[in-house]
Coordinates of C-alpha atoms in Angstrom, one line a residue:
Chain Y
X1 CA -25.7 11.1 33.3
X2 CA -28.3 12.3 30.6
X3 CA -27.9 14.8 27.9
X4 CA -30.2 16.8 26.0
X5 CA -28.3 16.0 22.3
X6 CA -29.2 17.9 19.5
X7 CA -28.4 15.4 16.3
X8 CA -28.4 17.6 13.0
X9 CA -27.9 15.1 10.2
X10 CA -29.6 11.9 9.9
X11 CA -29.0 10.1 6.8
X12 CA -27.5 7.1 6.2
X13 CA -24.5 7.0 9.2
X14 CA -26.1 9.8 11.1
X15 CA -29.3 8.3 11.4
X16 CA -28.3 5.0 13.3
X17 CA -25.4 6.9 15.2
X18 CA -28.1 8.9 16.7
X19 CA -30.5 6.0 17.5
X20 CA -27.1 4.5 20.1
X21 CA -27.4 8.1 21.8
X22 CA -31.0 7.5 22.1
X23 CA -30.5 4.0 23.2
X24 CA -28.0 5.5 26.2
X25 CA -30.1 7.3 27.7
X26 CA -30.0 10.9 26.1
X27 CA -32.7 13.2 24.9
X28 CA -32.1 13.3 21.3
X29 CA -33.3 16.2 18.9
X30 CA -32.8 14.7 15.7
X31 CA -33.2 17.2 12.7
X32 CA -32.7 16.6 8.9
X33 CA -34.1 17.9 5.9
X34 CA -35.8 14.5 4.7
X35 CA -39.1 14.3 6.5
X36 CA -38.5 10.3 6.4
X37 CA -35.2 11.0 8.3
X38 CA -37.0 12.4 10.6
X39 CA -40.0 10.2 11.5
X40 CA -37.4 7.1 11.7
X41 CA -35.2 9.0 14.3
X42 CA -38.9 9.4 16.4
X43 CA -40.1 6.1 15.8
X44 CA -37.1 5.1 17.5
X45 CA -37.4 6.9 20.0
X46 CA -35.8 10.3 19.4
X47 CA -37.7 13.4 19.2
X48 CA -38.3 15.5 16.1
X49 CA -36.4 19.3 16.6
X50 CA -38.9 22.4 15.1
X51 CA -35.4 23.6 13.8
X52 CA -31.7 24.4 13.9
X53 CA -32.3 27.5 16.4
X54 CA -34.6 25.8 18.8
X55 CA -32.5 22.6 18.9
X56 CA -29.6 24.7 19.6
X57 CA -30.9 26.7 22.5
X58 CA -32.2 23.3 24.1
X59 CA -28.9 21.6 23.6
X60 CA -26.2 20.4 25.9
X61 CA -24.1 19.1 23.0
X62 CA -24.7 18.8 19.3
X63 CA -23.7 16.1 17.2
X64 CA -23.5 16.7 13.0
X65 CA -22.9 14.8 10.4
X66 CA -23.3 16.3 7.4
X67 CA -21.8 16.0 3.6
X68 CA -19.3 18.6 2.9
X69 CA -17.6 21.5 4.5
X70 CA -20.0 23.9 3.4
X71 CA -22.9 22.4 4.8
X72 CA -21.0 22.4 8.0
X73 CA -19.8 26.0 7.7
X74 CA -23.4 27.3 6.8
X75 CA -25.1 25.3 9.5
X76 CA -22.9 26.5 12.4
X77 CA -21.9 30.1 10.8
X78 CA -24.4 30.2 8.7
X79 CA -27.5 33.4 10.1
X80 CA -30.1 31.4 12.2
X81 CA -27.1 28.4 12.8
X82 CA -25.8 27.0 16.0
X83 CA -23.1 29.4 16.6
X84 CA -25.7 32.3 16.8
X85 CA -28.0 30.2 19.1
X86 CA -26.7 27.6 20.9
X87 CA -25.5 28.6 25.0
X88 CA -21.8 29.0 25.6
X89 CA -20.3 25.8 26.9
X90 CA -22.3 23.7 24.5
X91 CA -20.3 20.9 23.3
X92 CA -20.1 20.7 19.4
X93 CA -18.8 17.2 17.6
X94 CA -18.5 17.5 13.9
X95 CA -18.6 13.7 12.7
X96 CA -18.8 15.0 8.8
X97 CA -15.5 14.4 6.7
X98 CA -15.0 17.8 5.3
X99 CA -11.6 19.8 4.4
X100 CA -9.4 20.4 7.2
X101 CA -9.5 24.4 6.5
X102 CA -13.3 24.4 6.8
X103 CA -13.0 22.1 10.2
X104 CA -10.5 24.4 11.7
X105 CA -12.5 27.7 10.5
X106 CA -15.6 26.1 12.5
X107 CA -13.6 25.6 15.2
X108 CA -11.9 28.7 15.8
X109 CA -15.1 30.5 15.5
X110 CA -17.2 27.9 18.0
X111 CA -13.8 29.1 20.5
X112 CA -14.6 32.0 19.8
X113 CA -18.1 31.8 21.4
X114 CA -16.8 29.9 24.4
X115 CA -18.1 27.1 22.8
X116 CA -15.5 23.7 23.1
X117 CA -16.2 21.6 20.0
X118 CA -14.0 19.1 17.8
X119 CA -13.9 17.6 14.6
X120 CA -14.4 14.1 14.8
X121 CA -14.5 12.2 11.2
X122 CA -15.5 8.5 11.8
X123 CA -14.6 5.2 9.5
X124 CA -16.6 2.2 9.6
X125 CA -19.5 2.6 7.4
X126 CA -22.7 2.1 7.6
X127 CA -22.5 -1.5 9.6
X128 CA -19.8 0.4 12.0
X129 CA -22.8 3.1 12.6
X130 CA -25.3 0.7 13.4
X131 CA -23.3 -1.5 15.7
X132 CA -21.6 1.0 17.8
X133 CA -18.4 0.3 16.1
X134 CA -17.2 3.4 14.3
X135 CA -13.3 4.7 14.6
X136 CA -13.4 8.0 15.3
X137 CA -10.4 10.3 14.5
X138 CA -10.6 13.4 16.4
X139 CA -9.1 16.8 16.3
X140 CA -9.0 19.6 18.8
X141 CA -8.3 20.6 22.3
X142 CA -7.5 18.3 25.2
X143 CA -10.3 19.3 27.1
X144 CA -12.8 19.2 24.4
X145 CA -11.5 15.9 23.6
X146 CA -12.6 14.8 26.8
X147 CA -15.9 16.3 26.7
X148 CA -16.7 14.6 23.8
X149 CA -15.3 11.1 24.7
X150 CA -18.5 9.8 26.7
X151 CA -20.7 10.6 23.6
X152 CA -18.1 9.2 21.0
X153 CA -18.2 6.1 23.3
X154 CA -21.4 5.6 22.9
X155 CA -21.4 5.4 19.1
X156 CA -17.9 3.9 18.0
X157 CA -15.3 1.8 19.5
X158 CA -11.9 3.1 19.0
X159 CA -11.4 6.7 19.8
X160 CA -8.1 8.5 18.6
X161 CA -7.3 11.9 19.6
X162 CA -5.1 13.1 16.6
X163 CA -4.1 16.4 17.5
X164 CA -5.8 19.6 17.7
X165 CA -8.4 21.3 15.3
X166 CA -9.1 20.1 12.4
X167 CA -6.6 16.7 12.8
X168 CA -8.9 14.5 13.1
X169 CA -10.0 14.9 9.1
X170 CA -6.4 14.9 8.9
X171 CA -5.7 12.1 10.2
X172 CA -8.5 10.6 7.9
X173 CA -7.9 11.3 4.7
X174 CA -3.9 10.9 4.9
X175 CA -4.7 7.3 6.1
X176 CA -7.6 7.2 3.1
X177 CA -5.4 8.8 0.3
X178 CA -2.8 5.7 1.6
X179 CA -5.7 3.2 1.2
X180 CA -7.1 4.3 -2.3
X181 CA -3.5 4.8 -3.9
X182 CA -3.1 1.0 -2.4
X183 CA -6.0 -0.3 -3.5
X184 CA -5.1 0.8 -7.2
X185 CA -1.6 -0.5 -6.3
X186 CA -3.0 -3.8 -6.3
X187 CA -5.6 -3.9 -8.6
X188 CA -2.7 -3.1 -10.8
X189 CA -1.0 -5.7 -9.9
X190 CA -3.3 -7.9 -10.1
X191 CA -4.3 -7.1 -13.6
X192 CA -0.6 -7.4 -14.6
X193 CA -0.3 -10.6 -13.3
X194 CA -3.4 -12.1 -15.4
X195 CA -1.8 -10.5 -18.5
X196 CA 1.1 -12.4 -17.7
X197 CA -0.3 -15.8 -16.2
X198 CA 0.5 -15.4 -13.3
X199 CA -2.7 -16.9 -10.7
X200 CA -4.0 -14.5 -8.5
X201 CA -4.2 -16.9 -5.8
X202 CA -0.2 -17.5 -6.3
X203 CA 0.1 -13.9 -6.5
X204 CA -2.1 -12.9 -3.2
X205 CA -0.1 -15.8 -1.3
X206 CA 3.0 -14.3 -2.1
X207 CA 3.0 -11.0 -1.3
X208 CA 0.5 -11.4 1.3
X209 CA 3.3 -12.4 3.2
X210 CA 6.2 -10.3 1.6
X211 CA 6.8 -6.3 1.2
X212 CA 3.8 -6.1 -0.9
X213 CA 1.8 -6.6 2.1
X214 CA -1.4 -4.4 2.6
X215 CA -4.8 -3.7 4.0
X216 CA -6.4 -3.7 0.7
X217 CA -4.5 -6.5 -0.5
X218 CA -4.7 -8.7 3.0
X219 CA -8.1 -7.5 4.3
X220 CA -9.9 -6.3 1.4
X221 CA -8.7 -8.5 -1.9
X222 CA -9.9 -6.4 -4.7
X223 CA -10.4 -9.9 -7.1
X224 CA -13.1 -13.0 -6.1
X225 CA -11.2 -15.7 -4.4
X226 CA -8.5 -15.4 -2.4
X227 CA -10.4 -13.7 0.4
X228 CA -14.0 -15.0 0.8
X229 CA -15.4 -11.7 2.5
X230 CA -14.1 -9.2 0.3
X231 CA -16.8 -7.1 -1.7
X232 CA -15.2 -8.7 -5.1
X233 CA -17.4 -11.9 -4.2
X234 CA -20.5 -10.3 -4.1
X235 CA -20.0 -8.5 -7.4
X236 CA -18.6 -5.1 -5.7
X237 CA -21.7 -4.1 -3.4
X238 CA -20.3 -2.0 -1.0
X239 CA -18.7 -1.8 1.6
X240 CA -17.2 1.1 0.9
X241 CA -18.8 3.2 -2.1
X242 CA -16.2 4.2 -5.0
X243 CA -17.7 7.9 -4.6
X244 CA -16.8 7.9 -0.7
X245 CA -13.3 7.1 -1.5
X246 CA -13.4 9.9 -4.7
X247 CA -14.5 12.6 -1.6
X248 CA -12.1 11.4 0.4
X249 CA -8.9 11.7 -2.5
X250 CA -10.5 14.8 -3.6
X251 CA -10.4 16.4 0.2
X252 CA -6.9 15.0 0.5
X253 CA -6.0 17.0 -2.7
X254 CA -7.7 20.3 -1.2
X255 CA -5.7 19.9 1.6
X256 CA -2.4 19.1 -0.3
X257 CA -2.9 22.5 -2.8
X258 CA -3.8 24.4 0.6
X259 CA -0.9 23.2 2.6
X260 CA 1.4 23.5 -0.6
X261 CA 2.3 19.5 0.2
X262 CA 3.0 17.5 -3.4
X263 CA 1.1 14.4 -3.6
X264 CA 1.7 13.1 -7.2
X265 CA 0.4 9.7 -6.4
X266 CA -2.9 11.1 -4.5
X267 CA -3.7 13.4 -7.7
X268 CA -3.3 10.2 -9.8
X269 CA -5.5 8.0 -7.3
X270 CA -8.1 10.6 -7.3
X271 CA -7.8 11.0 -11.5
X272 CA -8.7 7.3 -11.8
X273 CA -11.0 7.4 -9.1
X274 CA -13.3 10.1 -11.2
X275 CA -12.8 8.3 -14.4
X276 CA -14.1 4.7 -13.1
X277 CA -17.0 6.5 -10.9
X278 CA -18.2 8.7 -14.2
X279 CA -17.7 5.1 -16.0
X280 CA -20.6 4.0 -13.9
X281 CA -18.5 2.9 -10.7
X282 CA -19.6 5.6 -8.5
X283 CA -22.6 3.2 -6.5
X284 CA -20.0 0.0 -6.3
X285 CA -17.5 -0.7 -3.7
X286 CA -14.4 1.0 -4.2
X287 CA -12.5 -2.1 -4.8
X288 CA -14.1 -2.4 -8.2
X289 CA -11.6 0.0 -9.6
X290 CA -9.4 -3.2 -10.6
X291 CA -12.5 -3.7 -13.2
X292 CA -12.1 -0.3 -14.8
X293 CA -8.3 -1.0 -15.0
X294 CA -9.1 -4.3 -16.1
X295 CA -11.1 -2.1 -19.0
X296 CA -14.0 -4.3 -17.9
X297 CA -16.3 -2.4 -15.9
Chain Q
X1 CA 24.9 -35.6 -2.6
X2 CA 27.3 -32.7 -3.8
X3 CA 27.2 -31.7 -7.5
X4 CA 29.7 -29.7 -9.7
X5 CA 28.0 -26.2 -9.9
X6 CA 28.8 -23.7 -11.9
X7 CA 28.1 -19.8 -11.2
X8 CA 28.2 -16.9 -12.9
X9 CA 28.2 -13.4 -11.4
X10 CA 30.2 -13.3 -8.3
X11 CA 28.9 -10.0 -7.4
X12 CA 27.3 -8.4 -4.1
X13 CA 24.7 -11.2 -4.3
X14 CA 26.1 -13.6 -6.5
X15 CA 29.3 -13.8 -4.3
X16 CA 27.6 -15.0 -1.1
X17 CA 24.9 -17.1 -2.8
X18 CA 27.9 -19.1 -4.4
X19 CA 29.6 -19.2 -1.0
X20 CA 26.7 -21.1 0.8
X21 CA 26.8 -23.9 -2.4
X22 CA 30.5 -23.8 -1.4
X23 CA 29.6 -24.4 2.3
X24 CA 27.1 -27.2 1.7
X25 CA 29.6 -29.4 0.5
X26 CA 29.6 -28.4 -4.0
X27 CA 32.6 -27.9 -5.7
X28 CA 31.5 -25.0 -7.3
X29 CA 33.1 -23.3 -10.3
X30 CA 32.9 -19.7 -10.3
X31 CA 32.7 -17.1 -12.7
X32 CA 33.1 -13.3 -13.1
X33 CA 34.3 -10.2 -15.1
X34 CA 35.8 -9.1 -11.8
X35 CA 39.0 -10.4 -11.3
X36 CA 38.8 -9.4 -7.6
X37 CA 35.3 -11.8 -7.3
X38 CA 37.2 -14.6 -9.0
X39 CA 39.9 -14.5 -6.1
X40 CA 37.1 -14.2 -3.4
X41 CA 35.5 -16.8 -4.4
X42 CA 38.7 -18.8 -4.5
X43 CA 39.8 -18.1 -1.1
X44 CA 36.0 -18.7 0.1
X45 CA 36.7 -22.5 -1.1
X46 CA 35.3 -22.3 -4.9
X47 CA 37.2 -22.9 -7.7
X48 CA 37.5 -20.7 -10.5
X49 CA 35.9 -21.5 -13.7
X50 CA 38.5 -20.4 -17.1
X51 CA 35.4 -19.6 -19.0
X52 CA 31.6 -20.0 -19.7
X53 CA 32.4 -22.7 -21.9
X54 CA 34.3 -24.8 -19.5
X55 CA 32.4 -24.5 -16.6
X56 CA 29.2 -25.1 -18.6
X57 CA 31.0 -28.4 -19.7
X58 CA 32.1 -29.6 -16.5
X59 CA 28.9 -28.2 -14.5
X60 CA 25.9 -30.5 -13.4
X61 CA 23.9 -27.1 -12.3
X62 CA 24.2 -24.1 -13.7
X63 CA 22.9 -20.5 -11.8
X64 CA 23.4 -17.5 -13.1
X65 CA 23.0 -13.9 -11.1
X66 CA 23.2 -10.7 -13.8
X67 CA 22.3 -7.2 -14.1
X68 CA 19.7 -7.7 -17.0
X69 CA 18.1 -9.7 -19.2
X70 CA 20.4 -8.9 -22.0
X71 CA 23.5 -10.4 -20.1
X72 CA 21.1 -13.6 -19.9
X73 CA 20.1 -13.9 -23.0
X74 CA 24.0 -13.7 -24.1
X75 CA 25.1 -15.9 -21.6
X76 CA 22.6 -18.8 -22.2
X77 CA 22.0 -18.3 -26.0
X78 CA 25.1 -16.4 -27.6
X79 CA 27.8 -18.3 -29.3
X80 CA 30.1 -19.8 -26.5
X81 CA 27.5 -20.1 -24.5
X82 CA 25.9 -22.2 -21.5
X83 CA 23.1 -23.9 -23.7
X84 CA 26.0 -24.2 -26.6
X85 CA 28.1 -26.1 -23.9
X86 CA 25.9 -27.6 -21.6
X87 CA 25.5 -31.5 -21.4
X88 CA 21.8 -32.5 -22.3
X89 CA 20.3 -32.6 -18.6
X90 CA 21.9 -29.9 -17.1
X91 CA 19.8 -27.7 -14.5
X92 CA 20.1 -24.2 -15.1
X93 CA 18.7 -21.6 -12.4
X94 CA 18.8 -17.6 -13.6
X95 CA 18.3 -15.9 -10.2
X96 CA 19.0 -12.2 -12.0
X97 CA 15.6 -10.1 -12.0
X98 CA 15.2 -9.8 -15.5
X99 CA 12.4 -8.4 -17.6
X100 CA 9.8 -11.6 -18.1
X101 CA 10.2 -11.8 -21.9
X102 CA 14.5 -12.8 -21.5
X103 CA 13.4 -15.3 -19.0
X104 CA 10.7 -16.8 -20.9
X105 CA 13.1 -17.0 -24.6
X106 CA 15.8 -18.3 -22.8
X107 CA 14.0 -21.1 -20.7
X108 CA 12.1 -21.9 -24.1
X109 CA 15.5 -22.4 -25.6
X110 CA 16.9 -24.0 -22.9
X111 CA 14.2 -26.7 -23.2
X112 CA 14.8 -27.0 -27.0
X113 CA 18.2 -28.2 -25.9
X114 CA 17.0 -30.7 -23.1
X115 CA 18.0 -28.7 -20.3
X116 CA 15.6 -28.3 -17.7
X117 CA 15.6 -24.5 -16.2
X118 CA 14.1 -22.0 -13.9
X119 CA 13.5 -18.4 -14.1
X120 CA 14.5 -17.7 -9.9
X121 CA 14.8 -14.1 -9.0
X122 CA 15.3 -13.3 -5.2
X123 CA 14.2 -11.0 -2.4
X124 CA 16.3 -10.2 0.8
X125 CA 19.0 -8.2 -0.6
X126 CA 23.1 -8.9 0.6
X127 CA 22.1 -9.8 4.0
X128 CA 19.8 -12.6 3.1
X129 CA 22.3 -13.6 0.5
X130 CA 24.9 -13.6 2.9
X131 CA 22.9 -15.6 5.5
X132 CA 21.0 -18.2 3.4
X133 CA 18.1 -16.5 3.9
X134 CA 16.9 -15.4 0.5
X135 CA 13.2 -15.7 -0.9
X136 CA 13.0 -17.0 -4.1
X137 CA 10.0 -16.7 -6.6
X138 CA 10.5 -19.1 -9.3
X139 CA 8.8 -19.8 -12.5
X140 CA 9.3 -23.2 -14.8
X141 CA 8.0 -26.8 -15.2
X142 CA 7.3 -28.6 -12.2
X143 CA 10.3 -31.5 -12.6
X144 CA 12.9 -28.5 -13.1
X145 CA 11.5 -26.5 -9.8
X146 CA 11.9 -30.0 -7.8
X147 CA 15.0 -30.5 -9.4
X148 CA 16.1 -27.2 -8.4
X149 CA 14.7 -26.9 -5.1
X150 CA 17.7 -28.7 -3.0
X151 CA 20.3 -25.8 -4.7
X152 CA 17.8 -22.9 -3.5
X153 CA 17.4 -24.6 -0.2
X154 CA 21.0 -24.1 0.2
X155 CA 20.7 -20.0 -0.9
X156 CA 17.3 -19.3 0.7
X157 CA 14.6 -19.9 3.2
X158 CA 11.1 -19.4 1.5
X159 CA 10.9 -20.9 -2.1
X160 CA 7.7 -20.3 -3.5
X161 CA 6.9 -22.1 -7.1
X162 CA 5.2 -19.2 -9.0
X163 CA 3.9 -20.9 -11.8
X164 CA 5.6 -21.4 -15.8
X165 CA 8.3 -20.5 -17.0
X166 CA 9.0 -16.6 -16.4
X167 CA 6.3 -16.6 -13.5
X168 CA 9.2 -15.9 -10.9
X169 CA 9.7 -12.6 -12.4
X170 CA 6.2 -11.5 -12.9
X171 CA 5.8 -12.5 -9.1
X172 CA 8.5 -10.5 -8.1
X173 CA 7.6 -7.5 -10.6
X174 CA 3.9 -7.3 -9.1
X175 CA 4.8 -7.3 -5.6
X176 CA 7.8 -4.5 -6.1
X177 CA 5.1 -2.8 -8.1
X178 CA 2.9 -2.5 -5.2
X179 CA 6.0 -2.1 -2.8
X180 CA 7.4 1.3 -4.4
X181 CA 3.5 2.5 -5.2
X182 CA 3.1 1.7 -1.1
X183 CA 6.1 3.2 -0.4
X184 CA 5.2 6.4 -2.7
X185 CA 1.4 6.5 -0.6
X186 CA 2.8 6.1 2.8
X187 CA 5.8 9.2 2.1
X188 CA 2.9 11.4 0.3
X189 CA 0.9 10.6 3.4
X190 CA 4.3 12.0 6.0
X191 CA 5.0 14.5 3.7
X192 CA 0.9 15.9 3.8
X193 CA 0.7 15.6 7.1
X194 CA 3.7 17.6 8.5
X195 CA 2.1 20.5 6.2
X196 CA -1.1 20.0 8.5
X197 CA 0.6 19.6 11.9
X198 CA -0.7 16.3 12.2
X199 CA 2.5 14.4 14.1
X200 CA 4.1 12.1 12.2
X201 CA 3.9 9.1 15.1
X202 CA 0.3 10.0 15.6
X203 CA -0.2 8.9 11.8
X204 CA 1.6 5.9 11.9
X205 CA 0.1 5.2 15.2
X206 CA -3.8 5.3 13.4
X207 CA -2.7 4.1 9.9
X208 CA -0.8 1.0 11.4
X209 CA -4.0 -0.5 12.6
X210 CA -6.5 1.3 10.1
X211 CA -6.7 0.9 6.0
X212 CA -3.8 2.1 6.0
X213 CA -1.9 -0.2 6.5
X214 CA 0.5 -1.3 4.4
X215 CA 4.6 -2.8 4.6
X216 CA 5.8 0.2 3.8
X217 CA 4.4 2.0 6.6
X218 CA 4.5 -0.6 9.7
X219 CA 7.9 -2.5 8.6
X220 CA 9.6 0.1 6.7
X221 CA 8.5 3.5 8.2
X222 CA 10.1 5.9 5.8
X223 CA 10.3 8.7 8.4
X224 CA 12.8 8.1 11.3
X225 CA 10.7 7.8 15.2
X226 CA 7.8 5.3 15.0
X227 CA 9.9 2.3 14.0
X228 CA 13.8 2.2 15.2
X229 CA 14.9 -0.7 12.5
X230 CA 13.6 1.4 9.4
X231 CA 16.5 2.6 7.2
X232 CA 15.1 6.2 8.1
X233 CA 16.8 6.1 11.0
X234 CA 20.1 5.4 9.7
X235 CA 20.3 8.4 7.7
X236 CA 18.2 6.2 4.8
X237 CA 21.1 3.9 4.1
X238 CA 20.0 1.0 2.2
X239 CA 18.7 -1.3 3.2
X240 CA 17.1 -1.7 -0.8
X241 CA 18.6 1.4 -3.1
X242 CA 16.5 3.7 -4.7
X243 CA 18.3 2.3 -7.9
X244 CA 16.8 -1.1 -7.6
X245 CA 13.6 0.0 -7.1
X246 CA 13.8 1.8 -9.7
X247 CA 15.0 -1.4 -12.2
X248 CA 12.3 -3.0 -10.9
X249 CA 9.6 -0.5 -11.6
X250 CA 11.0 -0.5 -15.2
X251 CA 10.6 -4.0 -15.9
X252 CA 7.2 -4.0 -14.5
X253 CA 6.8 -1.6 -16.8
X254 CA 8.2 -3.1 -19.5
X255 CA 6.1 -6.4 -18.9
X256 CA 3.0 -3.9 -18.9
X257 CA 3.9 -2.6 -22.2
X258 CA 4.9 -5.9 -23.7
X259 CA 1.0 -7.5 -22.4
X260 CA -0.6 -4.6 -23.0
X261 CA -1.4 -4.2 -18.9
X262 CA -2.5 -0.3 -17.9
X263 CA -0.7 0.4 -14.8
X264 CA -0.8 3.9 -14.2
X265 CA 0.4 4.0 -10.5
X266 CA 3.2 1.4 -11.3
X267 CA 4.5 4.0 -14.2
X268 CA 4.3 7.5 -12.0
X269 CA 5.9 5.4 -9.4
X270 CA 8.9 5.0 -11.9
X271 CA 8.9 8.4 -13.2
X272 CA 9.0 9.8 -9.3
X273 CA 12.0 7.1 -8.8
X274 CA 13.6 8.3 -11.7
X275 CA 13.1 11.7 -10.6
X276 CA 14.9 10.8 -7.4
X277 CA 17.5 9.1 -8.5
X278 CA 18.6 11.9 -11.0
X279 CA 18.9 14.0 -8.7
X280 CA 21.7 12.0 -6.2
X281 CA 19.0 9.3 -4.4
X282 CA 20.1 6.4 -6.7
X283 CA 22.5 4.9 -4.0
X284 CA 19.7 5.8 -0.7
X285 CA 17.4 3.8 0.5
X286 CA 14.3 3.8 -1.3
X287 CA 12.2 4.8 1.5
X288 CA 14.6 8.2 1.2
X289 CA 11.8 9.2 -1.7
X290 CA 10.0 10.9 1.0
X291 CA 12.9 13.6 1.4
X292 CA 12.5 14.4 -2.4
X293 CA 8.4 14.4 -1.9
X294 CA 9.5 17.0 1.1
X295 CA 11.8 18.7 -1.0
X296 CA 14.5 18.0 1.2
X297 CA 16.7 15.6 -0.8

C-alpha cells in the first residue's frame, strides 16, 4: 500500500530517510529550505512540494525532521503550517530531537485537530539514515504508534514505543545524557591512568570486563588502539559530532529544570561539552572530549 | 608447597582471605587489633602471630589488608616493622586499596631492603573473599607478581598484572572512577525520567541495548523491577557501601591531584557521595545514590 508522504526537512538525516520512503513505493513531497536539498530528493526520485500548505493538503502522512523545537512548533502551529492545512486523520511523525515540552505541545494540539501524530527521535546517524538502520524511540498513543510503524519500518530497524507523547525524546536524551556523562567518565579515566602509567590497553582490558564496563568504553574507546573502529583512530571524524551530543545534554538539562529533576552530573557533562566544542571540538566526534581533558585539543 | 604466611588485618575481608591460605594447606600467622579476629582466625586453623615483628621474622610471605595508606606505610616502614623484620627475600603482597603514592614509597622501600612486593588491591567485596573468588589488580616487577601469583590464586579467581609498582591501585581507582560516575549517570537518568513519565523498565529496556549502556545500569540496576539480583531490590543493602565508594573516589582524587590529572566528573562524583553519605547513606548500597538524587533518602 502507497502513500502520498509529505517529507519536510531534508538535510543531512532527513534527506536519505526520505529517499527509503521513495524507494518503497511512496509518493514523496520532499520540501526544504536549501534549493540543493531539494533537487537531490527529485533526482532521486521524489518530487519537489510548492510549499508547506500544498504538501499538507496533498498528504496522507508527514514526516519532519527538523533542528530544534521551535522549528517544529512554527512549522506545525506556526500561520500557513500543517496543523492549519493538513486533512484530519493525517498521520504526523516528528523524527527531530527537540525538548519533550515542545513535542508534547505539538502533539496535544495535532489531537486536537483529530490528527494522530508521534514524536519519533531516531539514533544512528547519518550511515543509520542511509542504510535503513535508524533506532527510532517513539512517543505517543497506541494507535498512532501503529500508524506510524509501516513508515518507521521503512527507514530504521529497531522500533521502540516509549510511552506516550513526547517519550520518545525522553527516552533519547535520558539514554544520551547516560552516554555523554560516560564517555567523559572514561576519557577521565583514561587520562588519569597515563598520568599515572598505567597502559590504556591494560586499563581498557580490565575494566572492559569489570564494573567499569560501558558502551563508550566497550564499543566506542575514546583513545587509538584498543578498539580498531572507534573514531579515536581516524583522528575524531565523526561518527557522532561533539555539537550533537552538546544539543542532546543541553535538551536533557531543559527537560530536567522543566520537570524540577536534579541532574548534577548532566549539567557538568553538558559544561564540558560547551567548553571543548567552543575550544574548536564542536565538528569532531564526540569522543574527542578525552583531548580537551587531556588539555590537548 | 605450603609456606609460613603472615597476615595482617583479620577484618571483613582480611579474615576470609587468610582463611582460604589456611585451607590450602599454609600455616598462616595472623594478625589483628581485634582481639575477637585473632580468636577467629585461630579457631578457623591459623595461628596467631604475638606481633608484627615476630610474624615478619618467622613469615616467608607477607600480605597485608588495611584501611589506608597510612596504616601501610606504618606497618611496612615504621620502627618495628615488616621491612625492619623481614628476612632479605621475603614476598610481601598489600591487598588494602590505598592512595597510589603509599603503594609506590613502600614497594620502593621494600625493594631497598631486598624484598620483592606487590601493590594488590581487590574487587568482589566479602562474598568473593569468602569464596576465593576475588579480582585482584596488581602492580610490581614481573619476578615479584610470578612469585606472588600462587598466594592470589588461593584468594581470588581473575589476577590481572597491571603494570609497576602502584599500577594495581591506579587500575582499580580508574575503573571505580568510572563505576560511581556510571552509577551517578544511570540514577540521574531514573530519577529524570520518573519526572517525565517515561517508565523506569521502558528505559532500562532501550538504554540496555543502546549507548547507554553501561554496568551500572544492566548488572546493577539501581531502581528495584528491571533486574531482580540488583541491591535495589533488597531495600539497597550492600552489596558495595556507599562509604567505599566514596574512599575510592577520594583516592582517585587524590592520585588526580598528586599527577596533576583534571577529572571533573570523578570529583562531583565524590562531592555527591559525600553528600550522601552525610546525610545517613554511608552504610547503603551505593546504587542507593539514586534515592538522594530523588530526594528520597
Amino acid at each position: 500500500m502507497t502513500s502520498t508522504v509529505g517529507f519536510i526537512g531534508l538535510g543531512n538525516m532527513g534527506g536519505p530517510m526520505a529517499i527509503n520512503l521513495v524507494k518503497a513505493g511512496h509518493r514523496v513531497l520532499g520540501f526544504d529550505l536549501s534549493e540543493a536539498a531539494m533537487s537531490a530528493h527529485a533526482d532521486a526520485g521524489g518530487e519537489k512540494a510548492t510549499g508547506v500548505a500544498q504538501m499538507a493538503a496533498e498528504a496522507d502522512v508527514i514526516v519532519t525532521m527538523l533542528p530544534a523545537g521551535k522549528h517544529v512548533r512554527q512549522i506545525y502551529m506556526g500561520e500557513g503550517g500543517i496543523l492549519e492545512n493538513a486533512k484530519p486523520g493525517t498521520l504526523l511523525i516528528d523524527s527531530s530531537t527537540i525538548d519533550v515540552d515542545s513535542a508534547r505541545a505539538v502533539i496535544a494540539a495535532a489531537s486536537d485537530k483529530g490528527m494522530p501524530m508521534v514524536d519519533a527521535p531516531v539514533s544512528g546517524g547519518v550511515a543509520g539514515a542511509a542504510g535503513g538502520t535508524l533506532t527510532f524511540m517513539v512517543g505517543g498513543a497506541d494507535e498512532a504508534f501503529e500508524a506510524a510503524l509501516p513508515y518507521l519500518d521503512v527507514m530504521g530497524k529497531t522500533i521502540v514505543h516509549a510511552g506516550g507523547a513526547g517519550n520518545g525524546q525522553a527516552a533519547k536524551i535520558c539514554n544520551n545524557m547516560i552516554l555523554g556523562i560516560s564517555m567523559i567518565a572514561v576519557s577521565e579515566a583514561f587520562v588519569l591512568a597515563e598520568r599515572l602509567g598505567l597502559d590504556a590497553q591494560k586499563l581498557f582490558d580490565i575494566s572492559s570486563t569489570a564494573s567499569g564496563q560501558c558502551w563508550s568504553l566497550t564499543s566506542y574507546c575514546p583513545v587509538p588502539g584498543p578498539l580498531p573502529s572507534s573514531p579515536a583512530n581516524r583522528d575524531y571524524q565523526p561518527g557522532f559530532a561533539a555539537e550533537m551530543m552538546l544539543k542532546d545534554l543541553k535538551l536533557a538539562q531543559e527537560a530536567a529544570s522543566s520537570s524540577g529533576a536534579a541532574t548534577p552530573l548532566g549539567a557538568e557533562a553538558a559544561s564540558l561539552y560547551s567548553l571543548f566544542c567552543n575550544s574548536g571540538g564542536q565538528g569532531q566526534d564526540f569522543s574527542g572530549i578525552v583531548k580537551f581533558l587531556r588539555g590537548t585539543s
